[in-house]
Tab-separated table of C-alpha atoms in Angstrom:
chain	number	residue	atom	x	y	z
A	1	MET	CA	61.081	-14.104	-133.515
A	2	ASN	CA	60.926	-14.103	-129.773
A	3	GLY	CA	63.252	-10.892	-129.804
A	4	VAL	CA	60.849	-9.172	-132.067
A	5	PHE	CA	57.873	-10.233	-129.788
A	6	PHE	CA	59.570	-8.742	-126.748
A	7	ALA	CA	60.540	-5.613	-128.636
A	8	LEU	CA	56.898	-5.140	-129.513
A	9	LYS	CA	55.666	-5.912	-125.973
A	10	GLY	CA	58.413	-3.523	-124.272
A	11	LEU	CA	56.929	-0.914	-126.973
A	12	ALA	CA	53.411	-1.180	-125.963
A	13	VAL	CA	53.376	2.256	-124.466
A	14	PHE	CA	54.659	3.667	-127.807
A	15	TRP	CA	52.282	1.851	-129.959
A	16	GLY	CA	49.406	2.135	-127.969
A	17	PHE	CA	49.961	5.930	-127.786
A	18	LEU	CA	50.275	6.228	-131.636
A	19	ILE	CA	47.064	4.293	-132.216
A	20	LEU	CA	44.993	6.299	-129.612
A	21	LEU	CA	46.171	9.384	-131.206
A	22	VAL	CA	45.481	8.206	-134.642
A	23	ILE	CA	41.787	7.491	-133.795
A	24	GLY	CA	41.325	10.785	-132.365
A	25	VAL	CA	41.878	10.274	-128.476
A	26	PRO	CA	42.956	13.619	-126.969
A	27	VAL	CA	46.796	13.586	-125.977
A	28	PHE	CA	46.284	13.289	-122.296
A	29	PHE	CA	44.000	10.314	-122.451
A	30	ALA	CA	46.090	8.783	-125.162
A	31	MET	CA	49.128	8.944	-122.683
A	32	MET	CA	47.160	7.599	-119.865
A	33	GLY	CA	45.603	4.830	-121.742
A	34	ALA	CA	48.811	3.855	-123.374
A	35	GLY	CA	50.804	3.803	-119.777
A	36	ALA	CA	47.979	1.697	-118.525
A	37	PHE	CA	48.209	-0.741	-121.201
A	38	GLN	CA	52.008	-1.098	-121.013
A	39	LEU	CA	51.991	-1.796	-117.294
A	40	TRP	CA	49.296	-4.485	-118.024
A	41	GLN	CA	51.747	-5.855	-120.559
A	42	LEU	CA	54.723	-6.033	-118.316
A	43	ASP	CA	52.334	-7.372	-115.263
A	44	ARG	CA	53.199	-4.132	-113.414
A	45	LEU	CA	49.467	-3.265	-112.609
A	46	PRO	CA	50.367	-2.189	-109.025
A	47	PHE	CA	52.157	0.772	-110.430
A	48	LEU	CA	48.994	1.944	-112.098
A	49	SER	CA	47.505	3.297	-108.799
A	50	MET	CA	50.670	5.331	-108.573
A	51	GLN	CA	50.003	7.290	-111.992
A	52	VAL	CA	47.260	9.601	-110.350
A	53	ASN	CA	49.798	10.390	-107.811
A	54	ARG	CA	52.425	11.027	-110.254
A	55	ILE	CA	50.006	13.438	-112.245
A	56	PHE	CA	49.467	15.684	-108.939
A	57	SER	CA	53.118	15.548	-108.014
A	58	GLY	CA	54.174	16.744	-111.573
A	59	ILE	CA	51.980	19.775	-111.364
A	60	ALA	CA	52.570	20.624	-107.792
A	61	SER	CA	55.898	21.869	-108.480
A	62	PHE	CA	57.341	25.419	-108.007
A	63	PRO	CA	59.430	25.315	-111.250
A	64	ILE	CA	56.614	24.376	-113.547
A	65	MET	CA	54.580	27.670	-112.396
A	66	ALA	CA	56.669	29.324	-114.709
A	67	VAL	CA	54.567	28.280	-117.473
A	68	PRO	CA	51.325	29.962	-116.779
A	69	PHE	CA	53.203	33.055	-115.630
A	70	PHE	CA	55.110	33.248	-118.968
A	71	ILE	CA	51.525	32.630	-120.629
A	72	LEU	CA	49.855	35.132	-118.716
A	73	ALA	CA	52.705	37.598	-119.465
A	74	GLY	CA	52.363	37.091	-123.341
A	75	GLU	CA	48.582	37.567	-123.229
A	76	ILE	CA	48.907	40.958	-121.421
A	77	MET	CA	51.761	42.047	-123.943
A	78	ASN	CA	49.301	40.923	-126.725
A	79	SER	CA	46.500	42.888	-125.344
A	80	GLY	CA	48.217	46.263	-125.340
A	81	MET	CA	50.046	48.557	-127.863
A	82	VAL	CA	53.344	46.924	-127.178
A	83	THR	CA	52.929	44.956	-130.313
A	84	ARG	CA	52.545	48.170	-132.249
A	85	ALA	CA	55.743	49.731	-130.903
A	86	LEU	CA	57.772	46.886	-131.806
A	87	VAL	CA	56.462	46.652	-135.339
A	88	ASP	CA	56.791	50.575	-135.710
A	89	PHE	CA	60.461	50.197	-134.579
A	90	SER	CA	61.112	47.266	-137.055
A	91	ARG	CA	59.466	49.321	-139.727
A	92	SER	CA	61.468	52.483	-138.980
A	93	MET	CA	64.721	50.414	-139.657
A	94	LEU	CA	63.681	48.053	-142.271
A	95	GLY	CA	60.757	49.422	-144.302
A	96	HIS	CA	62.728	51.182	-146.856
A	97	ILE	CA	64.342	48.036	-148.544
A	98	ARG	CA	62.908	45.921	-151.171
A	99	GLY	CA	60.592	43.507	-149.309
A	100	GLY	CA	60.463	45.815	-146.414
A	101	LEU	CA	57.167	44.740	-144.616
A	102	ALA	CA	58.273	40.887	-145.071
A	103	HIS	CA	61.622	41.710	-143.320
A	104	VAL	CA	59.635	43.714	-140.682
A	105	ASN	CA	57.647	40.770	-139.961
A	106	ILE	CA	60.673	38.740	-139.327
A	107	ALA	CA	62.261	41.452	-137.160
A	108	ALA	CA	59.077	41.809	-135.190
A	109	SER	CA	59.104	38.060	-134.494
A	110	VAL	CA	62.448	38.420	-133.029
A	111	LEU	CA	61.721	41.320	-130.819
A	112	PHE	CA	58.054	39.766	-129.708
A	113	ALA	CA	59.823	36.565	-128.925
A	114	GLY	CA	61.608	38.238	-126.059
A	115	LEU	CA	58.164	39.119	-124.587
A	116	SER	CA	55.986	36.158	-125.055
A	117	GLY	CA	57.940	32.968	-126.146
A	118	SER	CA	54.908	31.763	-127.938
A	119	ALA	CA	54.721	31.141	-131.708
A	120	VAL	CA	50.895	30.967	-131.596
A	121	ALA	CA	50.959	34.231	-129.666
A	122	ASP	CA	53.486	35.916	-132.166
A	123	THR	CA	51.247	34.684	-135.295
A	124	SER	CA	48.022	35.903	-133.678
A	125	ALA	CA	49.598	39.530	-132.453
A	126	LEU	CA	51.503	40.126	-135.607
A	127	GLY	CA	49.623	38.440	-137.995
A	128	SER	CA	46.544	40.457	-137.219
A	129	MET	CA	48.476	43.666	-137.739
A	130	LEU	CA	51.004	42.744	-140.476
A	131	ILE	CA	49.070	40.511	-142.899
A	132	PRO	CA	46.349	43.126	-143.836
A	133	ALA	CA	49.333	45.631	-144.113
A	134	MET	CA	51.279	43.477	-146.357
A	135	GLU	CA	48.168	42.590	-148.455
A	136	LYS	CA	47.489	46.479	-148.749
A	137	ASN	CA	51.205	47.043	-149.741
A	138	GLY	CA	51.016	44.599	-152.684
A	139	TYR	CA	51.872	41.213	-151.290
A	140	SER	CA	49.715	38.406	-151.936
A	141	ARG	CA	47.748	37.134	-149.012
A	142	LYS	CA	49.341	33.631	-149.037
A	143	PHE	CA	52.648	34.996	-148.946
A	144	ALA	CA	51.813	37.427	-146.114
A	145	ALA	CA	50.417	34.437	-143.982
A	146	ALA	CA	53.220	32.110	-144.714
A	147	ILE	CA	56.037	34.483	-143.703
A	148	THR	CA	54.067	35.237	-140.517
A	149	ALA	CA	53.733	31.610	-139.667
A	150	ALA	CA	57.459	30.930	-140.892
A	151	SER	CA	58.919	33.643	-138.613
A	152	SER	CA	56.478	32.935	-135.479
A	153	VAL	CA	58.754	29.665	-134.780
A	154	ILE	CA	61.354	32.105	-133.359
A	155	GLY	CA	59.339	32.854	-130.494
A	156	PRO	CA	59.897	29.555	-128.285
A	157	VAL	CA	63.601	29.547	-129.280
A	158	ILE	CA	64.688	33.109	-128.298
A	159	PRO	CA	64.424	33.357	-124.247
A	160	PRO	CA	62.312	33.534	-122.428
A	161	SER	CA	60.418	30.445	-123.718
A	162	GLY	CA	57.810	28.340	-121.910
A	163	LEU	CA	58.809	25.411	-124.250
A	164	MET	CA	62.246	25.431	-122.600
A	165	VAL	CA	60.943	25.593	-119.220
A	166	LEU	CA	58.851	22.478	-119.905
A	167	TYR	CA	61.882	20.657	-121.173
A	168	ALA	CA	64.175	21.724	-118.321
A	169	PHE	CA	61.633	20.780	-115.892
A	170	VAL	CA	60.841	17.243	-117.175
A	171	MET	CA	64.554	16.312	-118.148
A	172	ASN	CA	66.254	18.150	-115.116
A	173	VAL	CA	68.313	20.611	-117.480
A	174	ASP	CA	69.596	24.139	-116.297
A	175	VAL	CA	66.864	26.458	-117.827
A	176	ALA	CA	69.183	29.154	-117.702
A	177	LYS	CA	71.749	27.514	-120.139
A	178	MET	CA	68.913	26.735	-122.371
A	179	PHE	CA	67.873	30.079	-122.547
A	180	LEU	CA	71.337	31.391	-123.390
A	181	GLY	CA	71.490	28.398	-125.696
A	182	GLY	CA	68.624	29.309	-127.720
A	183	ILE	CA	69.713	32.854	-128.483
A	184	VAL	CA	72.150	32.122	-131.462
A	185	PRO	CA	69.733	29.415	-133.021
A	186	GLY	CA	66.928	31.993	-132.865
A	187	LEU	CA	68.943	34.707	-134.714
A	188	LEU	CA	69.978	32.224	-137.145
A	189	LEU	CA	66.513	31.470	-138.008
A	190	ALA	CA	65.568	35.152	-138.621
A	191	GLY	CA	68.768	35.403	-140.640
A	192	SER	CA	67.942	32.570	-142.982
A	193	LEU	CA	64.353	33.880	-143.218
A	194	MET	CA	65.694	37.280	-144.092
A	195	VAL	CA	68.001	35.657	-146.784
A	196	VAL	CA	65.102	33.850	-148.413
A	197	THR	CA	63.047	36.926	-148.330
A	198	ALA	CA	65.788	39.016	-149.981
A	199	PHE	CA	66.004	36.608	-152.865
A	200	LEU	CA	62.055	36.467	-153.366
A	201	ALA	CA	62.036	40.177	-153.105
A	202	LYS	CA	64.550	40.555	-155.830
A	203	LYS	CA	62.985	37.617	-157.889
A	204	HIS	CA	59.322	39.009	-157.659
A	205	ASP	CA	59.962	42.796	-157.346
A	206	PHE	CA	58.470	43.165	-153.830
A	207	PRO	CA	57.383	46.572	-152.959
A	208	VAL	CA	59.020	48.877	-150.765
A	209	ALA	CA	57.040	49.764	-147.526
A	210	ASN	CA	58.124	53.224	-146.745
A	211	ALA	CA	60.503	56.130	-147.264
A	212	LYS	CA	63.695	55.717	-145.332
A	213	ALA	CA	63.040	56.981	-142.119
A	214	THR	CA	65.306	59.839	-140.347
A	215	TRP	CA	67.618	58.896	-137.671
A	216	GLY	CA	65.252	61.190	-135.391
A	217	GLU	CA	62.365	58.969	-136.596
A	218	ARG	CA	64.162	55.888	-135.767
A	219	GLY	CA	65.160	57.231	-132.484
A	220	GLN	CA	61.405	58.146	-131.455
A	221	ALA	CA	60.248	54.636	-132.703
A	222	GLY	CA	63.221	52.961	-130.483
A	223	LEU	CA	62.278	54.931	-127.553
A	224	ARG	CA	58.833	53.810	-127.882
A	225	ALA	CA	60.070	50.220	-128.034
A	226	PHE	CA	62.752	50.701	-125.459
A	227	PHE	CA	60.818	49.041	-122.233
A	228	PRO	CA	59.171	46.311	-124.099
A	229	LEU	CA	62.741	45.409	-125.364
A	230	MET	CA	64.019	45.586	-121.694
A	231	THR	CA	61.891	42.367	-120.893
A	232	PRO	CA	64.202	39.670	-121.899
A	233	VAL	CA	67.179	41.898	-120.575
A	234	ILE	CA	65.482	42.080	-117.319
A	235	LEU	CA	64.551	38.341	-117.104
A	236	LEU	CA	67.730	36.913	-118.152
A	237	GLY	CA	69.836	39.220	-116.048
A	238	GLY	CA	67.859	38.481	-113.031
A	239	ILE	CA	68.162	34.837	-113.720
A	240	LEU	CA	71.811	34.653	-114.554
A	241	SER	CA	72.774	36.928	-111.580
A	242	GLY	CA	70.832	34.592	-109.278
A	243	PHE	CA	68.518	37.389	-108.250
A	244	PHE	CA	65.651	35.422	-108.957
A	245	THR	CA	64.559	31.950	-110.224
A	246	PRO	CA	63.153	31.289	-113.630
A	247	THR	CA	59.416	31.024	-111.833
A	248	GLU	CA	60.015	34.394	-110.182
A	249	ALA	CA	61.477	35.807	-113.503
A	250	ALA	CA	58.004	34.729	-115.024
A	251	ALA	CA	56.062	36.376	-111.959
A	252	VAL	CA	58.171	39.494	-112.979
A	253	ALA	CA	57.324	39.221	-116.647
A	254	VAL	CA	53.634	39.442	-115.481
A	255	ALA	CA	54.109	42.503	-113.389
A	256	TYR	CA	56.222	44.300	-115.821
A	257	ALA	CA	53.752	43.651	-118.606
A	258	LEU	CA	51.183	45.154	-116.484
A	259	ILE	CA	53.030	48.174	-115.897
A	260	LEU	CA	53.603	48.681	-119.468
A	261	ASN	CA	49.996	48.110	-120.419
A	262	VAL	CA	48.436	50.164	-117.875
A	263	GLY	CA	49.878	53.332	-119.398
A	264	VAL	CA	52.519	54.204	-116.796
A	265	LYS	CA	54.500	57.314	-118.274
A	266	LEU	CA	58.139	56.393	-118.281
A	267	GLY	CA	59.297	59.482	-119.846
A	268	PHE	CA	56.821	59.119	-122.478
A	269	LYS	CA	53.527	57.456	-122.697
A	270	LEU	CA	54.010	53.661	-123.537
A	271	GLY	CA	51.890	50.658	-123.816
A	272	LEU	CA	48.471	52.613	-124.428
A	273	LEU	CA	45.218	50.715	-123.755
A	274	LYS	CA	43.745	48.982	-127.013
A	275	GLU	CA	41.062	50.985	-128.593
A	276	ASP	CA	38.626	48.548	-127.052
A	277	GLY	CA	39.889	49.297	-123.619
A	278	PHE	CA	41.821	47.375	-121.303
A	279	GLY	CA	39.330	47.507	-118.110
A	280	LEU	CA	38.293	44.714	-115.966
A	281	SER	CA	36.438	42.862	-118.740
A	282	GLY	CA	39.420	42.902	-120.858
A	283	PHE	CA	41.468	41.441	-118.231
A	284	GLY	CA	39.120	38.939	-117.284
A	285	ARG	CA	39.194	37.518	-120.903
A	286	ILE	CA	42.951	37.582	-120.504
A	287	LEU	CA	42.806	35.490	-117.322
A	288	LYS	CA	40.176	33.125	-118.921
A	289	ARG	CA	42.462	32.521	-121.826
A	290	THR	CA	45.546	31.941	-119.634
A	291	ALA	CA	43.373	29.629	-117.361
A	292	ILE	CA	42.462	27.539	-120.276
A	293	GLN	CA	46.051	27.258	-122.034
A	294	SER	CA	47.682	26.616	-118.612
A	295	GLY	CA	45.282	24.026	-117.737
A	296	VAL	CA	45.934	22.022	-120.719
A	297	VAL	CA	49.738	22.464	-120.352
A	298	LEU	CA	49.696	21.545	-116.758
A	299	LEU	CA	47.649	18.459	-117.469
A	300	LEU	CA	50.018	17.170	-119.874
A	301	VAL	CA	53.192	17.876	-117.656
A	302	GLY	CA	51.391	15.935	-114.909
A	303	VAL	CA	50.522	12.983	-117.165
A	304	SER	CA	53.994	13.091	-118.613
A	305	THR	CA	55.579	12.431	-115.406
A	306	GLY	CA	53.676	9.225	-114.919
A	307	PHE	CA	54.296	8.459	-118.882
A	308	SER	CA	58.080	8.906	-118.391
A	309	GLN	CA	58.109	6.459	-115.425
A	310	VAL	CA	56.110	3.851	-117.499
A	311	VAL	CA	58.566	4.447	-120.232
A	312	ALA	CA	61.673	3.705	-117.779
A	313	ILE	CA	59.903	0.568	-116.644
A	314	ALA	CA	59.480	-0.672	-120.187
A	315	GLY	CA	63.229	-0.055	-120.812
A	316	MET	CA	62.453	2.138	-123.744
A	317	PRO	CA	65.456	4.250	-123.465
A	318	ARG	CA	67.956	1.336	-123.458
A	319	MET	CA	66.050	-0.601	-126.255
A	320	LEU	CA	66.373	2.868	-128.417
A	321	SER	CA	69.964	3.255	-127.512
A	322	ASP	CA	70.888	-0.499	-128.208
A	323	LEU	CA	68.760	-0.046	-131.604
A	324	LEU	CA	70.624	3.321	-132.564
A	325	PHE	CA	74.002	1.791	-131.590
A	326	SER	CA	73.498	-1.144	-133.863
A	327	ILE	CA	72.899	1.193	-136.612
A	328	SER	CA	76.077	3.336	-135.917
A	329	ASP	CA	77.926	4.353	-132.931
A	330	ASN	CA	78.774	7.732	-134.505
A	331	PRO	CA	77.041	10.673	-132.845
A	332	LEU	CA	76.643	12.568	-136.196
A	333	VAL	CA	74.609	9.873	-137.490
A	334	PHE	CA	72.354	9.808	-134.242
A	335	LEU	CA	71.758	13.517	-134.656
A	336	LEU	CA	70.664	13.068	-138.270
A	337	LEU	CA	68.307	10.044	-137.193
A	338	VAL	CA	66.889	12.230	-134.391
A	339	ASN	CA	66.364	15.353	-136.736
A	340	ILE	CA	64.456	13.028	-139.464
A	341	PHE	CA	62.351	11.509	-136.572
A	342	LEU	CA	61.454	14.804	-134.980
A	343	PHE	CA	60.862	16.661	-138.271
A	344	ILE	CA	58.264	13.658	-138.991
A	345	VAL	CA	56.929	13.886	-135.403
A	346	GLY	CA	56.517	17.737	-135.926
A	347	MET	CA	54.102	17.081	-138.869
A	348	VAL	CA	51.404	15.376	-136.656
A	349	LEU	CA	52.252	16.401	-133.050
A	350	ASP	CA	52.287	19.786	-131.209
A	351	ALA	CA	55.541	21.044	-129.724
A	352	GLY	CA	54.573	20.644	-125.901
A	353	PRO	CA	53.413	17.001	-126.325
A	354	ALA	CA	56.274	16.023	-128.320
A	355	ILE	CA	58.697	17.345	-125.679
A	356	LEU	CA	56.966	15.659	-122.746
A	357	ILE	CA	56.626	12.506	-124.650
A	358	LEU	CA	59.769	12.100	-126.719
A	359	GLY	CA	62.171	14.037	-124.117
A	360	PRO	CA	62.398	11.031	-121.556
A	361	ILE	CA	63.131	8.484	-124.531
A	362	LEU	CA	65.610	10.598	-126.519
A	363	GLN	CA	67.419	12.265	-124.077
A	364	PRO	CA	69.044	9.328	-122.487
A	365	ALA	CA	70.239	7.825	-125.884
A	366	ALA	CA	71.820	11.439	-126.403
A	367	LEU	CA	73.595	11.165	-123.217
A	368	ALA	CA	74.963	7.596	-124.199
A	369	TYR	CA	76.454	9.220	-127.430
A	370	GLY	CA	78.285	11.805	-125.369
A	371	ILE	CA	76.066	14.825	-126.579
A	372	ASP	CA	75.855	17.568	-124.398
A	373	PRO	CA	72.478	17.807	-122.679
A	374	VAL	CA	71.846	21.592	-122.993
A	375	HIS	CA	73.026	21.063	-126.738
A	376	PHE	CA	70.351	18.261	-127.396
A	377	ALA	CA	67.788	20.021	-125.302
A	378	VAL	CA	67.921	23.265	-127.530
A	379	LEU	CA	68.247	21.208	-130.589
A	380	MET	CA	65.173	19.227	-129.788
A	381	CYS	CA	63.232	22.408	-128.968
A	382	LEU	CA	64.171	24.004	-132.160
A	383	ASN	CA	63.030	20.834	-133.992
A	384	VAL	CA	59.436	20.695	-132.283
A	385	THR	CA	59.053	24.442	-132.740
A	386	VAL	CA	59.767	24.368	-136.689
A	387	GLY	CA	57.212	21.404	-136.581
A	388	LEU	CA	54.494	24.132	-135.580
A	389	ALA	CA	54.843	25.634	-139.204
A	390	THR	CA	54.946	22.187	-140.763
A	391	PRO	CA	52.033	20.598	-142.642
A	392	PRO	CA	49.852	18.926	-142.162
A	393	MET	CA	49.102	19.649	-138.627
A	394	GLY	CA	51.244	22.741	-137.956
A	395	LEU	CA	49.326	24.839	-135.272
A	396	VAL	CA	50.722	28.316	-136.528
A	397	LEU	CA	49.613	27.204	-140.245
A	398	PHE	CA	46.024	27.011	-138.897
A	399	VAL	CA	46.124	30.204	-136.915
A	400	ALA	CA	47.572	32.133	-140.199
A	401	THR	CA	44.942	30.606	-142.121
A	402	SER	CA	42.372	31.830	-139.765
A	403	ILE	CA	43.657	35.467	-139.629
A	404	SER	CA	44.591	35.797	-143.279
A	405	GLY	CA	41.526	33.953	-144.864
A	406	ALA	CA	43.930	32.429	-147.345
A	407	ARG	CA	43.389	28.788	-148.047
A	408	PHE	CA	45.510	26.304	-146.025
A	409	SER	CA	47.094	24.654	-149.175
A	410	GLU	CA	48.133	28.071	-150.541
A	411	ILE	CA	49.951	29.157	-147.450
A	412	VAL	CA	51.611	25.553	-147.406
A	413	ARG	CA	52.888	26.064	-150.925
A	414	ALA	CA	54.277	29.593	-150.047
A	415	ILE	CA	55.961	28.516	-146.852
A	416	ILE	CA	58.149	25.622	-148.501
A	417	PRO	CA	61.120	28.073	-149.151
A	418	PHE	CA	60.989	29.477	-145.683
A	419	LEU	CA	60.999	25.671	-144.130
A	420	ILE	CA	64.011	24.698	-146.242
A	421	ALA	CA	65.844	27.516	-144.877
A	422	GLU	CA	64.761	26.537	-141.391
A	423	ILE	CA	65.885	22.846	-141.680
A	424	ALA	CA	69.172	24.104	-142.969
A	425	VAL	CA	69.503	26.047	-139.489
A	426	ILE	CA	68.474	22.966	-137.566
A	427	LEU	CA	71.303	20.892	-139.237
A	428	LEU	CA	73.750	23.682	-138.751
A	429	VAL	CA	72.884	23.955	-135.019
A	430	ALA	CA	73.093	20.068	-134.834
A	431	TYR	CA	76.714	19.705	-136.227
A	432	VAL	CA	78.053	23.000	-134.862
A	433	PRO	CA	77.303	22.726	-130.911
A	434	ILE	CA	79.372	25.747	-130.379
A	435	LEU	CA	76.222	27.711	-131.647
A	436	THR	CA	74.150	26.478	-128.503
A	437	LEU	CA	77.117	25.949	-126.073
A	438	GLY	CA	79.099	29.106	-126.738
A	439	LEU	CA	76.963	31.783	-124.444
A	440	PRO	CA	76.563	29.214	-121.717
A	441	ARG	CA	80.190	28.441	-121.410
A	442	LEU	CA	81.043	31.952	-121.619
A	443	TRP	CA	78.539	32.693	-118.907
A	444	GLU	CA	80.110	29.805	-116.789
A	445	SER	CA	83.577	31.400	-117.147
A	446	LEU	CA	82.411	34.822	-116.069
């Protein structure tokens, strides 16, 4: 009985956070309040005065500056005709097959992932363009919204990824290796969604989007998409070669996005202004959205540094490891339990907070089981990203609902086959480490 009492006392930060979250307290204040409560329980109140300093020190870091830069780059890319170029290229390659626009939706998400690294930006940019087009082509509104939401989770998995930058910063993992480790899982997500789409296309006789494009037309579409598609190549190449750091790469992404969207002629006119223009007023709105999103993320990063210190003081990683080892010392069982836990967490918690809160708790346990830190990092990011499309609180589901006008419940029913495919990919990545570690190891050997 005493053991249970001390366990509950030691986990006060966890229970306190959940209670505050359930009653509607914002995540930032829930983390602050739970941390203060835990310190009070442990008679460590002098540490409380250090938490404010921890918040500022967590934000005042050069590596974390990559996050607002990547957010800004994604907003700029989303503002111009870059998205149209990617969709047109995907359509020229896949539009002629059965269920063509659904496949185009997935392929465009893969290409857009290399630009923004944001599931919400993907859903917003591609959804506003493809959901009406799919509906006009004969798809139901709920299916169009579901495939858009399901494919958008590819964004934070394929580099560059702001979510991976967050994890790498908080948990001190090599972000370049994480970027490389996310490529194959991201492509597997796309492949699994295309398999499901092909099955549904045959079953429900989905329409063909357009006649088969000639190789000349495909070449023209490829030229228009060439420079946007060079974004991840430039960023990854620069990081891996040591030419610039991930933070500097994010700044380069902003500069490159601006070059594309102000219509510089690089052999042809690319990245034309939107119909409503891309003047100072439009750029001001972009900066405002970036500032709001960055402020939210950076505040969470700051408070998470203090939260992780409280977690360490409470001994939660050690208690979790002891608990899991009491169940099984098999790393395969551990990975199964973690996947189940993260799937449940993804239903109610956004990806960023989930990484910041659970990373300091779960990674030490993973290391105790001998799991490679890069493998576990990519797996965790993959899990919480898929959670963005998981009801009842999946953020991209709400975005897709807003854009499409379909009922939330209808989209949830339509997305279930795609979620099953994505869960299968998560399990495959969990139990076949080479899928995440192959490219990082190949890069190390060069």
